[in-house]
Short mmCIF file of C-alpha atoms and ligand atoms in Angstrom, two decimals:
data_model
loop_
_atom_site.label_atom_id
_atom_site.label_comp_id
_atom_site.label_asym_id
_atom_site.label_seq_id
_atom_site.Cartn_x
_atom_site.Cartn_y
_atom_site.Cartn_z
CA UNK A 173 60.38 51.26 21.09
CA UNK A 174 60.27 49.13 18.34
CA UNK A 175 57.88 50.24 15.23
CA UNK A 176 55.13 48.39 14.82
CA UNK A 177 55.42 47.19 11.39
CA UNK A 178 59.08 46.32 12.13
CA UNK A 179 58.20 44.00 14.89
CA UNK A 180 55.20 42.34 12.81
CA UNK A 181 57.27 41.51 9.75
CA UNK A 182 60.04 40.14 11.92
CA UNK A 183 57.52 37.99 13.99
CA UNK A 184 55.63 36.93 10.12
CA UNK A 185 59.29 36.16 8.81
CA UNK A 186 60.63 34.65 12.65
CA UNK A 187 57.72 32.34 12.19
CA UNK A 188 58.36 31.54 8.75
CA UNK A 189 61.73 30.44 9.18
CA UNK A 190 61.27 29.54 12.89
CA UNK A 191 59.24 26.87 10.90
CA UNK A 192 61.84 25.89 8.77
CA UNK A 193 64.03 25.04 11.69
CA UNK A 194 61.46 23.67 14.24
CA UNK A 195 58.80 21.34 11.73
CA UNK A 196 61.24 18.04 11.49
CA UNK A 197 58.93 17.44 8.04
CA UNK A 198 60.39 20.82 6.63
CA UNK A 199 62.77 20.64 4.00
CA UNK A 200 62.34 24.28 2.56
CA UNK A 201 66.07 25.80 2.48
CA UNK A 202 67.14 29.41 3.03
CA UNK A 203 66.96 30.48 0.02
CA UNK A 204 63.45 29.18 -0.71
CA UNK A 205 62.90 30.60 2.65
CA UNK A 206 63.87 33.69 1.27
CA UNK A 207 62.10 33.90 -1.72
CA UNK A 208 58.42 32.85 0.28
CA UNK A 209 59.10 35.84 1.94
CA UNK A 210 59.74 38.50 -0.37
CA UNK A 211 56.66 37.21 -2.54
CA UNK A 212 54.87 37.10 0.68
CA UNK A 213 55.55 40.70 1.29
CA UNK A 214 54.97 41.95 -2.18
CA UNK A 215 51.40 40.42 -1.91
CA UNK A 216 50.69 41.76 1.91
CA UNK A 217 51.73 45.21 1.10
CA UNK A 218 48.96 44.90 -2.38
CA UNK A 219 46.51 43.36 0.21
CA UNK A 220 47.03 46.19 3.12
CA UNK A 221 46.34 48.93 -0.03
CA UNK A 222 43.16 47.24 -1.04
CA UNK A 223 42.28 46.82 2.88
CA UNK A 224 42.87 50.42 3.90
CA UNK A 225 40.95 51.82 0.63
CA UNK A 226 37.89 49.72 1.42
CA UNK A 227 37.57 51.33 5.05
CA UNK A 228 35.49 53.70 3.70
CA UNK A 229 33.13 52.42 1.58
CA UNK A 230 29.13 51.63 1.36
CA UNK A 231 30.24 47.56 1.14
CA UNK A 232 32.96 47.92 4.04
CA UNK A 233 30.79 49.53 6.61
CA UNK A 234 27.47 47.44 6.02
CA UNK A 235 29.63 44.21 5.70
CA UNK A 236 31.50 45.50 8.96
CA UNK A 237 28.22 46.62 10.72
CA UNK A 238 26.91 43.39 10.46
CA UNK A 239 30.13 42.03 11.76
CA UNK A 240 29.22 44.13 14.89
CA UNK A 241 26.11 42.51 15.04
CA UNK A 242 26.67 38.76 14.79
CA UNK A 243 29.68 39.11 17.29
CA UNK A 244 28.10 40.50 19.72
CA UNK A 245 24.96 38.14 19.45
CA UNK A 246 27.18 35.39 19.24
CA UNK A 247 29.44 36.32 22.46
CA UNK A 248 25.88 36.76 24.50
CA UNK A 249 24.71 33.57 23.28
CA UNK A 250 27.98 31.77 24.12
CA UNK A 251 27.77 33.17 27.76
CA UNK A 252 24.35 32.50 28.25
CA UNK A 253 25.35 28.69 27.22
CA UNK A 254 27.65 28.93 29.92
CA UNK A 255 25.51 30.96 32.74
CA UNK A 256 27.82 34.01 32.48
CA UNK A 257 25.63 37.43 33.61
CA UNK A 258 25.89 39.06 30.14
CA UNK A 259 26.11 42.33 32.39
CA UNK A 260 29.79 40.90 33.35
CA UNK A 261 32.49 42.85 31.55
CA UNK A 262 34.18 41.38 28.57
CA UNK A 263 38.45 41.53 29.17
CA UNK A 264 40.70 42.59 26.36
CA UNK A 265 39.84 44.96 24.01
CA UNK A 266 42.72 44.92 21.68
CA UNK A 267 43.19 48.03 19.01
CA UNK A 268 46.26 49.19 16.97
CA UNK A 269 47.70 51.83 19.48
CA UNK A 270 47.68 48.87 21.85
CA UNK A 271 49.62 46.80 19.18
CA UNK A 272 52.05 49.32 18.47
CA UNK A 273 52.75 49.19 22.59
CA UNK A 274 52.36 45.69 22.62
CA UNK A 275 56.38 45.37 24.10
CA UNK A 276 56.59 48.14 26.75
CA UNK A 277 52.06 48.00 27.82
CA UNK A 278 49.59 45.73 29.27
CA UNK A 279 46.76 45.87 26.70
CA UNK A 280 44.51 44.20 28.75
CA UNK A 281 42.02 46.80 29.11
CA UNK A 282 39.52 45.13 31.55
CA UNK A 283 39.20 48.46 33.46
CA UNK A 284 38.24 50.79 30.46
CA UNK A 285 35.54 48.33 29.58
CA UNK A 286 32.49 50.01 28.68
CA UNK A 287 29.30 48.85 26.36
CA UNK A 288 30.60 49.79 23.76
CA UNK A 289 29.62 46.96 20.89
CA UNK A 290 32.05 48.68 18.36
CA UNK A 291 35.00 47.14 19.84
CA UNK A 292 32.85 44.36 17.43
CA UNK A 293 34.00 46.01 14.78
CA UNK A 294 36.70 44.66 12.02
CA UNK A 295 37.35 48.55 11.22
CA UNK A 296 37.85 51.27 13.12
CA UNK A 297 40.40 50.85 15.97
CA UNK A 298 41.46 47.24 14.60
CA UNK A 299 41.64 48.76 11.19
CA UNK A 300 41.33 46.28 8.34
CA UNK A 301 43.29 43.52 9.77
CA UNK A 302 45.63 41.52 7.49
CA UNK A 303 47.68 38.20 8.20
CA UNK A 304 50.32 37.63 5.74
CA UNK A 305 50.40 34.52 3.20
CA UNK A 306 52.51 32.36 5.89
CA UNK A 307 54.42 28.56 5.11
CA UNK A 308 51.57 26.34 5.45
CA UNK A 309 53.92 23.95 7.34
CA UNK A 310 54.45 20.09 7.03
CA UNK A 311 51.36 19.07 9.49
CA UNK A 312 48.81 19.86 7.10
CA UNK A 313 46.00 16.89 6.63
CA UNK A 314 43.83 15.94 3.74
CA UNK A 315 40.65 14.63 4.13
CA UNK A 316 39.44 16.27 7.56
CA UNK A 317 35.66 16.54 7.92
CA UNK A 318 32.90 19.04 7.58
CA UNK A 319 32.60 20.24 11.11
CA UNK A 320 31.93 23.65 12.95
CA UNK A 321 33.15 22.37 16.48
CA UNK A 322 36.63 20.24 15.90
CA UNK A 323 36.88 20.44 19.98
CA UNK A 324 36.28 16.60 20.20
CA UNK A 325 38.35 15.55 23.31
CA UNK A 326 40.36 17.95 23.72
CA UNK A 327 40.83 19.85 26.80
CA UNK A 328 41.68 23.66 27.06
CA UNK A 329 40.35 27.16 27.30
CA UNK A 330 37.28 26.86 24.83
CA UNK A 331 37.53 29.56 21.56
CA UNK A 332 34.77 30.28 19.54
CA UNK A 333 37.13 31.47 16.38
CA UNK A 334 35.29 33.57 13.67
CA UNK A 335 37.05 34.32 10.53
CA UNK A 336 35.77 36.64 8.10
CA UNK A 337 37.38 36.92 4.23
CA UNK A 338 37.27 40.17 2.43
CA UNK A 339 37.82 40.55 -1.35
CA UNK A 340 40.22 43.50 -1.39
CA UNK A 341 38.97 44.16 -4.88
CA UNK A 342 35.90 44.63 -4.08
CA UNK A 343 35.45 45.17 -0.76
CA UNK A 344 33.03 42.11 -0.17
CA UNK A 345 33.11 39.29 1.72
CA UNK A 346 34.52 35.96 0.26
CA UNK A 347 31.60 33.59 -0.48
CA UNK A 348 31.88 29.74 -0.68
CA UNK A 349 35.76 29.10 0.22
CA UNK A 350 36.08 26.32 2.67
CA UNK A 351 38.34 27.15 5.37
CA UNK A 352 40.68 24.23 6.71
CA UNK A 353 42.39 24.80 10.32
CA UNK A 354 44.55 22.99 12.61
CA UNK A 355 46.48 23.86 15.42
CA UNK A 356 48.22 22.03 18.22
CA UNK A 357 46.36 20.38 21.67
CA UNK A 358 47.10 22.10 24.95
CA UNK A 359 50.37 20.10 25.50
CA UNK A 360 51.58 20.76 21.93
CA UNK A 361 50.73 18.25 19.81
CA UNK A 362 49.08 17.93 16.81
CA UNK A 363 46.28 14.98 15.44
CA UNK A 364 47.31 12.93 12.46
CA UNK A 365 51.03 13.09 12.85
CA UNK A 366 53.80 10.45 13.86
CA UNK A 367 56.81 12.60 13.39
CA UNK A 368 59.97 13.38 15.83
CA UNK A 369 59.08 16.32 18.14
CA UNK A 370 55.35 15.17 17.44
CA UNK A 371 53.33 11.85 19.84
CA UNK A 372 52.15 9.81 17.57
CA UNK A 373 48.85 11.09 16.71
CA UNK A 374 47.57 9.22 13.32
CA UNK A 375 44.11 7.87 14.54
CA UNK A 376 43.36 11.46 15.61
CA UNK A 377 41.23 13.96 14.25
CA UNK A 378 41.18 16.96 17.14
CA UNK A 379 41.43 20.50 16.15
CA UNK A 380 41.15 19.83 12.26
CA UNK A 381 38.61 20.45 10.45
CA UNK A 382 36.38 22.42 7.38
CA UNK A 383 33.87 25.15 7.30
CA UNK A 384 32.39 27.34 3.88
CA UNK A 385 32.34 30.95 4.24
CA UNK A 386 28.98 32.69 3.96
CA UNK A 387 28.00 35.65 1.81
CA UNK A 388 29.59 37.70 4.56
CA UNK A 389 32.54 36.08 3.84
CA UNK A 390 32.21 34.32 7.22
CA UNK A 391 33.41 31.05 8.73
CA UNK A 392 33.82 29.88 12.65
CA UNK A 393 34.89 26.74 14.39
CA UNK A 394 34.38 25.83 18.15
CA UNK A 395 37.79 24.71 19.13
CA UNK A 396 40.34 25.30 22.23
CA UNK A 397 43.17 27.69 22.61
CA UNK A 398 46.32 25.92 20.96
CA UNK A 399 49.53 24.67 23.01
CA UNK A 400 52.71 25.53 22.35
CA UNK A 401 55.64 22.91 20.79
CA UNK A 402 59.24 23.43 20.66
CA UNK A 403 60.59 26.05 18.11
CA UNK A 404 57.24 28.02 17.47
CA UNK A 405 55.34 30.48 19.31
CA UNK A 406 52.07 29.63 19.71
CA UNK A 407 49.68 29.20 16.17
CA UNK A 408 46.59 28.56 14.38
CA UNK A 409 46.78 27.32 10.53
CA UNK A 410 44.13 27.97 8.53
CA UNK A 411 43.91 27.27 4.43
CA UNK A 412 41.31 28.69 2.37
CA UNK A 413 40.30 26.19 -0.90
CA UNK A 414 37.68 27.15 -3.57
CA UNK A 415 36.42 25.69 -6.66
CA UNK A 416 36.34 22.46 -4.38
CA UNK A 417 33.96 19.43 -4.50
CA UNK A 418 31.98 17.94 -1.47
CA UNK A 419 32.08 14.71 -1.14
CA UNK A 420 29.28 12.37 0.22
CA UNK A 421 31.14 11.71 3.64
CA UNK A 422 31.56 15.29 4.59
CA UNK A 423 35.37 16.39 3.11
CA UNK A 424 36.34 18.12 0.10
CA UNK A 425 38.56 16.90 -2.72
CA UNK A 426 40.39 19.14 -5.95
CA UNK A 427 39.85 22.72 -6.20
CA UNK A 428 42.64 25.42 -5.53
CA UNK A 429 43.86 27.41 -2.26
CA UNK A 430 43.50 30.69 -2.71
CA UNK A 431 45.42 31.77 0.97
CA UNK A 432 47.83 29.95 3.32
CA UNK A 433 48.38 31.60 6.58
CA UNK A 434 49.22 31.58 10.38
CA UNK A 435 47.48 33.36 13.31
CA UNK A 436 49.12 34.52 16.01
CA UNK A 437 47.91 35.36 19.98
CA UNK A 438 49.13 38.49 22.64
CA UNK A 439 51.66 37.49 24.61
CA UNK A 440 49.63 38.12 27.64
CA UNK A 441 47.05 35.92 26.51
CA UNK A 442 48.96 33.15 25.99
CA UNK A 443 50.63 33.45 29.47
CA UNK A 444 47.09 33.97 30.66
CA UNK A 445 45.69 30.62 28.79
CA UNK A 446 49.26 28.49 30.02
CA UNK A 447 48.78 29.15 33.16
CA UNK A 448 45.73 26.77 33.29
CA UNK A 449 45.41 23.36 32.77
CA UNK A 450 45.84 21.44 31.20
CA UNK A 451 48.40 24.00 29.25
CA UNK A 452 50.16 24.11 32.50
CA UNK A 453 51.49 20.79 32.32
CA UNK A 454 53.30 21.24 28.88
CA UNK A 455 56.71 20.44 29.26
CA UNK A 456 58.02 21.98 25.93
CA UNK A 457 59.99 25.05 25.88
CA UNK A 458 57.95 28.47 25.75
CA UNK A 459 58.84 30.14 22.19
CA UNK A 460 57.68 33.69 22.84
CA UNK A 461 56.52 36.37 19.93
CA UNK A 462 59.60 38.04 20.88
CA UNK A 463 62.16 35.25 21.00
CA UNK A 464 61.31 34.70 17.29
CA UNK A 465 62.59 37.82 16.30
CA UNK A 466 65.99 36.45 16.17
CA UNK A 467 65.52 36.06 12.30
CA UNK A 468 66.90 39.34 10.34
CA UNK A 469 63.77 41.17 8.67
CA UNK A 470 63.97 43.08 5.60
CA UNK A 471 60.24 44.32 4.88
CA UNK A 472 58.62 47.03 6.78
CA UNK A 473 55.10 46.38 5.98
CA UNK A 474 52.25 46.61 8.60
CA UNK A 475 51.21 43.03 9.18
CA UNK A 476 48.75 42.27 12.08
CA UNK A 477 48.24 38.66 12.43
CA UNK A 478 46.75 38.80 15.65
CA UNK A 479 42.73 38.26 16.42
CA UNK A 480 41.09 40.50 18.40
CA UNK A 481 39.61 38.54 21.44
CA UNK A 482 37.22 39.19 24.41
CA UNK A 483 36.93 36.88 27.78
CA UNK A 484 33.10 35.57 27.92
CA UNK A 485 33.04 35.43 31.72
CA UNK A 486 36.06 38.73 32.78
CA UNK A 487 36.38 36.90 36.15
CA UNK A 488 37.24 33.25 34.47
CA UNK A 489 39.17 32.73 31.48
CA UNK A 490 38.89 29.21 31.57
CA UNK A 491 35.38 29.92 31.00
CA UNK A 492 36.22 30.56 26.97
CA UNK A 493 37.16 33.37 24.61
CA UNK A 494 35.44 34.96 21.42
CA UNK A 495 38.03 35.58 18.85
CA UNK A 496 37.22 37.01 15.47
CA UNK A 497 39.80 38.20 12.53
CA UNK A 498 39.46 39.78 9.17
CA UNK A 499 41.47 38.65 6.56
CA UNK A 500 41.98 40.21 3.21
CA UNK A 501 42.35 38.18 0.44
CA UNK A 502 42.47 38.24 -3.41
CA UNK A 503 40.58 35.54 -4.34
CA UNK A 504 41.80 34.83 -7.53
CA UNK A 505 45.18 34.27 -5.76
CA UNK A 506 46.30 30.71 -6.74
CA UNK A 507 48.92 28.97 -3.51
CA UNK A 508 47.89 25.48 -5.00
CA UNK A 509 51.53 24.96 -5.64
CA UNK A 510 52.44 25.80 -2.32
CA UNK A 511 50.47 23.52 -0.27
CA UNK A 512 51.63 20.04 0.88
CA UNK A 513 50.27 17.80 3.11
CA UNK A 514 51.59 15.02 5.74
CA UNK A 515 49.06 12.74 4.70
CA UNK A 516 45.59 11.85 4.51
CA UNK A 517 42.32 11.05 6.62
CA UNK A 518 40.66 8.15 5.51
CA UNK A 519 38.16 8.01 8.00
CA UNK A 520 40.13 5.53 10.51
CA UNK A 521 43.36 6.70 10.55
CA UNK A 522 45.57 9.46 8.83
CA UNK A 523 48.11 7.50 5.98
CA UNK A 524 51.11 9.48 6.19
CA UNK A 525 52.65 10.70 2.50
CA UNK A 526 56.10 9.11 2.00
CA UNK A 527 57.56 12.60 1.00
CA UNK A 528 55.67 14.80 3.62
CA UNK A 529 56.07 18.08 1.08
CA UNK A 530 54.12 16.13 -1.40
CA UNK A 531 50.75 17.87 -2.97
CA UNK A 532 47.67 16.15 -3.25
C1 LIG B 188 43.54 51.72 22.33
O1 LIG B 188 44.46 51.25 23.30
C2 LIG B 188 45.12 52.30 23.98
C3 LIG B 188 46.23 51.68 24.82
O2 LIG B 188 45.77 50.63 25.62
C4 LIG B 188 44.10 53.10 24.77
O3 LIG B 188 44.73 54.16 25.45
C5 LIG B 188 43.07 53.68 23.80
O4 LIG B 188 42.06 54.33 24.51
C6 LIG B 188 42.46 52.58 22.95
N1 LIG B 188 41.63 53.19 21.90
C7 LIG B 188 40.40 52.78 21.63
C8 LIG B 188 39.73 53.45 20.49
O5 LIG B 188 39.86 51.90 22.26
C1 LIG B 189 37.28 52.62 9.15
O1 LIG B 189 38.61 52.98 9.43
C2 LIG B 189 39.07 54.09 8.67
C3 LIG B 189 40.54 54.27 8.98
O2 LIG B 189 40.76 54.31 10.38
C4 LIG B 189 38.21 55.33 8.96
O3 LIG B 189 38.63 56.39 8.17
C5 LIG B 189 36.75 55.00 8.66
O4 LIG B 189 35.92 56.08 9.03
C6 LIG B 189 36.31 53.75 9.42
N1 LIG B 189 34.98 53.36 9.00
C7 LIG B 189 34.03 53.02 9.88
C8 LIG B 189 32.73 52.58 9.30
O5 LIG B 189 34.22 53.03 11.07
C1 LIG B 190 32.19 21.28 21.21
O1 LIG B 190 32.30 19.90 21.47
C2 LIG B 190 32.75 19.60 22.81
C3 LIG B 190 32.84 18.10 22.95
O2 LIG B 190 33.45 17.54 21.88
C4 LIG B 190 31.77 20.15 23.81
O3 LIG B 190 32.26 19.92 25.10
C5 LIG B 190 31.62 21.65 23.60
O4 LIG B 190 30.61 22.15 24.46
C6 LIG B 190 31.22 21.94 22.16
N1 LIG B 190 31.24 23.39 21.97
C7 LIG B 190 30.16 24.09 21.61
C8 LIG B 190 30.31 25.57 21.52
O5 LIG B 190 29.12 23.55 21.34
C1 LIG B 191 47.47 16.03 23.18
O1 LIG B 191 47.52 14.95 22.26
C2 LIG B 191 48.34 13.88 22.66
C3 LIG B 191 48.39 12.88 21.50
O2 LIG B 191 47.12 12.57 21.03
C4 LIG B 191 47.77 13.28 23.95
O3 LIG B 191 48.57 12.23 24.41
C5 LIG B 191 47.70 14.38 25.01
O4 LIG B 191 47.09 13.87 26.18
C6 LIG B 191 46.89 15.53 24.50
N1 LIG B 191 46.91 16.62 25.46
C7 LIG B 191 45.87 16.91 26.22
C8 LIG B 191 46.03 18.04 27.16
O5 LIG B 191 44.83 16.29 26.15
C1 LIG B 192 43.31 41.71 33.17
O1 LIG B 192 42.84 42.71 34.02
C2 LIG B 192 41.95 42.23 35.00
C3 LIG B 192 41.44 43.45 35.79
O2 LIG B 192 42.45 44.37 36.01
C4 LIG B 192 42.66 41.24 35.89
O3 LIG B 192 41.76 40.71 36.82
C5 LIG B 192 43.20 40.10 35.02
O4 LIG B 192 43.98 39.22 35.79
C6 LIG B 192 44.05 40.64 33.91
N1 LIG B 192 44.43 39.53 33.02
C7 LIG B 192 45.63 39.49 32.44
C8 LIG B 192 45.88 38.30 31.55
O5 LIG B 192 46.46 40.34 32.58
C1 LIG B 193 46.23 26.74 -9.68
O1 LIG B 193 47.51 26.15 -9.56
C2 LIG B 193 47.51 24.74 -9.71
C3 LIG B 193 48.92 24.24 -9.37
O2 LIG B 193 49.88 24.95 -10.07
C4 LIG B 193 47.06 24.37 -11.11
O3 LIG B 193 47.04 22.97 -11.25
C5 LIG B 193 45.66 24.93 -11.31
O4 LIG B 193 45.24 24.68 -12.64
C6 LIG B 193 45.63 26.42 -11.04
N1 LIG B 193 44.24 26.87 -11.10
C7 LIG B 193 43.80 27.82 -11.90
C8 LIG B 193 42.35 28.17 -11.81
O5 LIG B 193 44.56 28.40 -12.68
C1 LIG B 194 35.85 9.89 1.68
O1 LIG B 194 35.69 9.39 0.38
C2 LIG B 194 36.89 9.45 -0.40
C3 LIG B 194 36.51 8.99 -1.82
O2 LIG B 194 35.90 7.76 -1.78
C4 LIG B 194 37.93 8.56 0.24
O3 LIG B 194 39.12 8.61 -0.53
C5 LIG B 194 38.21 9.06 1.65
O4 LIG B 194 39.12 8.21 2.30
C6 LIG B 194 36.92 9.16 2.44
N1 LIG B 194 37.21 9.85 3.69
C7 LIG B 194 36.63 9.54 4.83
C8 LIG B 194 36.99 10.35 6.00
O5 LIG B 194 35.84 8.62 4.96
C1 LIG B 195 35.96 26.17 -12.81
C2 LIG B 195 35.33 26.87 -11.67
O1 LIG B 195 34.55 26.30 -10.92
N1 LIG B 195 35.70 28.14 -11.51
C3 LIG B 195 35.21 28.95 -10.41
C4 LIG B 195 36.24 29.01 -9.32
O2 LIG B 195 35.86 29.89 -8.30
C5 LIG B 195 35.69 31.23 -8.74
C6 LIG B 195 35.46 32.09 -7.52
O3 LIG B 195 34.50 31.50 -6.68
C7 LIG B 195 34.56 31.27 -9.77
O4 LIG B 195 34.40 32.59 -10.23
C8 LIG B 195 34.89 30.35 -10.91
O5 LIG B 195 33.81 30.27 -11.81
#
């Protein structure tokens, strides 16, 4: 079987350079490729020591039984929204022994439900998750709005996505960063972009957008499962800026990014979201988790960039998931050099940046 940590850094690097080769904006060579990665990894392994000595504190558990708490208000308020007996069980309770079988088991543990509100939890069985610092890609928009639900018209299996930022100095959540995300539409494509292996997309806004953590460290968006495009396995960017400005119509300007990274989904999951539609209509090929291991890993660190997810209604999946993830951060971490963006919103339509890996 392959070890855990193995198989996560070679899906984190796969990705990373499965980037490289699939983004037709991307002009980051091998050996910059190279270099992302081992500073990537240097930083992960720092991030995974400050994670794992938190687990046990005062901060950690109140900040992590409140987690508990708001997740598991929040997934019976999203059911009642939706008429789903809160009695129902939830599907997929995902932990790290589940991970670590993730190629040879079924981890969907519908059947072992029980009330249990820990599987809440960003501790115990999903232990102090961690996404690597990931290439933020050349799709990345300036100017997106203010907005908690970026959903607009998009159809797809509805996600309520909570992220929650821990300072692994200190153990606390991450107050006041505003978290930027995009991903791609059912059928693969992303808003804002006219680039080949992209439809033309600039007077579009879906699936982009900005939220400021709370003094929990906490930050969610109302948006849909993402498709999958040629080259990638299936992802969700997200950006973190602080020291930002707000402007008057609802965006930020200046500041600096303090983390740049890419979240991942189970395999089963994504077979189980694709085989609805409108995801069942995407012609693109299907890159799996797997298939992008064909890059050669050198790190062995234990990355999980995976969310932890439950089914609102276990009988329906098209009925919408809850999806939460705990990232550890150092926010003093500075990334501004490594973001670029493909252009900017400017309210009617995205102007795309001559060089795509220019900086704003
Ligand atoms: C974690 O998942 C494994 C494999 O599916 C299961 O046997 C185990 O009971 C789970 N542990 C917890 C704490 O839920
Ligand atoms: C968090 O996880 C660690 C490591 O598994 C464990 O030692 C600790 O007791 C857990 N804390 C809580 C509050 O569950
Ligand atoms: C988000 O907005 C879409 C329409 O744009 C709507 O259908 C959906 O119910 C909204 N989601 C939530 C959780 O309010
Ligand atoms: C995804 O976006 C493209 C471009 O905006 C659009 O043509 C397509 O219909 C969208 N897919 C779905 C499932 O709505
Ligand atoms: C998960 O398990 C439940 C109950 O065994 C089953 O109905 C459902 O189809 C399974 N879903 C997936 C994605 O395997
Ligand atoms: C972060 O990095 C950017 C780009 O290199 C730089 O302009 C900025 O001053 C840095 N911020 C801080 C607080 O050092
Ligand atoms: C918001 O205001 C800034 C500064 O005036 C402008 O550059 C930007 O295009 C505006 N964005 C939107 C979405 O209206
Ligand atoms: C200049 C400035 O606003 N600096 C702030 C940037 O953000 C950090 C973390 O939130 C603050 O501690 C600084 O004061």
């Amino acid at each position: 079987m392959v070890q855990l940590s193995n198989l996560l850094a070679t899906i984190a690097t796969a990705s990373l350079i499965g980037t490289t080769l699939a983004h037709p904006g991307e002009t980051h060579s091998r050996t910059q490729v190279r270099r992302d990665i081992l500073k990537r990894d240097a930083l992960a392994t720092k991030a995974k020591r400050g994670l794992d000595a938190c687990s046990n504190t005062l901060k950690a558990r109140q900040l992590d039984e409140r987690a508990i708490a708001r997740r598991s208000a929040k997934a019976d308020k999203l059911r009642a929204v939706r008429g789903i007996s809160t009695n129902a069980p939830l599907l997929f309770r995902r932990n790290l022994t589940a991970l670590e079988e993730f190629e040879t088991h079924n981890h969907n543990l519908t059947s072992t439900y029980t009330t249990d509100m820990t599987l809440f939890s960003s501790n115990g069985s999903s232990s102090c998750i961690l996404t690597p610092e990931v290439t933020i890609g050349p799709y990345n928009i300036h100017g997106e709005l203010i907005r908690s639900n970026i959903t607009e018209d998009q159809q797809g299996v509805p996600v309520h996505l909570e992220f929650q930022f821990v300072n692994i100095n200190t153990c606390e959540g991450v107050e006041d960063m505003m978290l930027d995300i995009w991903a791609a539409n059912a059928t693969g494509v992303y808003s804002g972009v006219d680039v080949s292996g992209n439809e033309a997309s600039l007077d579009t806004t879906y699936l982009r957008g900005l939220q400021a953590t709370d003094s929990d460290g906490v930050a969610s968006f109302d948006t849909i499962f993402p498709g999958h495009y040629a080259g990638r396995a299936i992802h969700q960017h997200v950006v973190s800026h602080y020291n930002y400005t707000i402007l008057p119509n609802n965006t930020i300007v200046g500041g600096d990014i303090n983390h740049i990274g890419q979240l991942f989904f189970d395999e089963s999951l994504r077979s189980a979201v694709e085989a609805t539609y409108p995801y069942s209509t995407n012609t693109q090929s299907i890159v799996s988790n797997d298939d992008d291991q064909w890059a050669p890993s050198q790190a062995d660190n234990s990355y999980d960039p995976f969310p932890d997810f439950v089914y609102l209604d276990a009988s329906d999946i098209t009925k919408g998931l809850l999806m939460w993830i705990s990232i550890g951060i150092d926010p003093t971490a500075n990334y501004t050099s490594d973001a670029v963006f493909a252009g900017s919103w400017d309210g009617e339509t995205t102007i795309p940046h001559a060089n795509s890996l220019e900086g704003v």
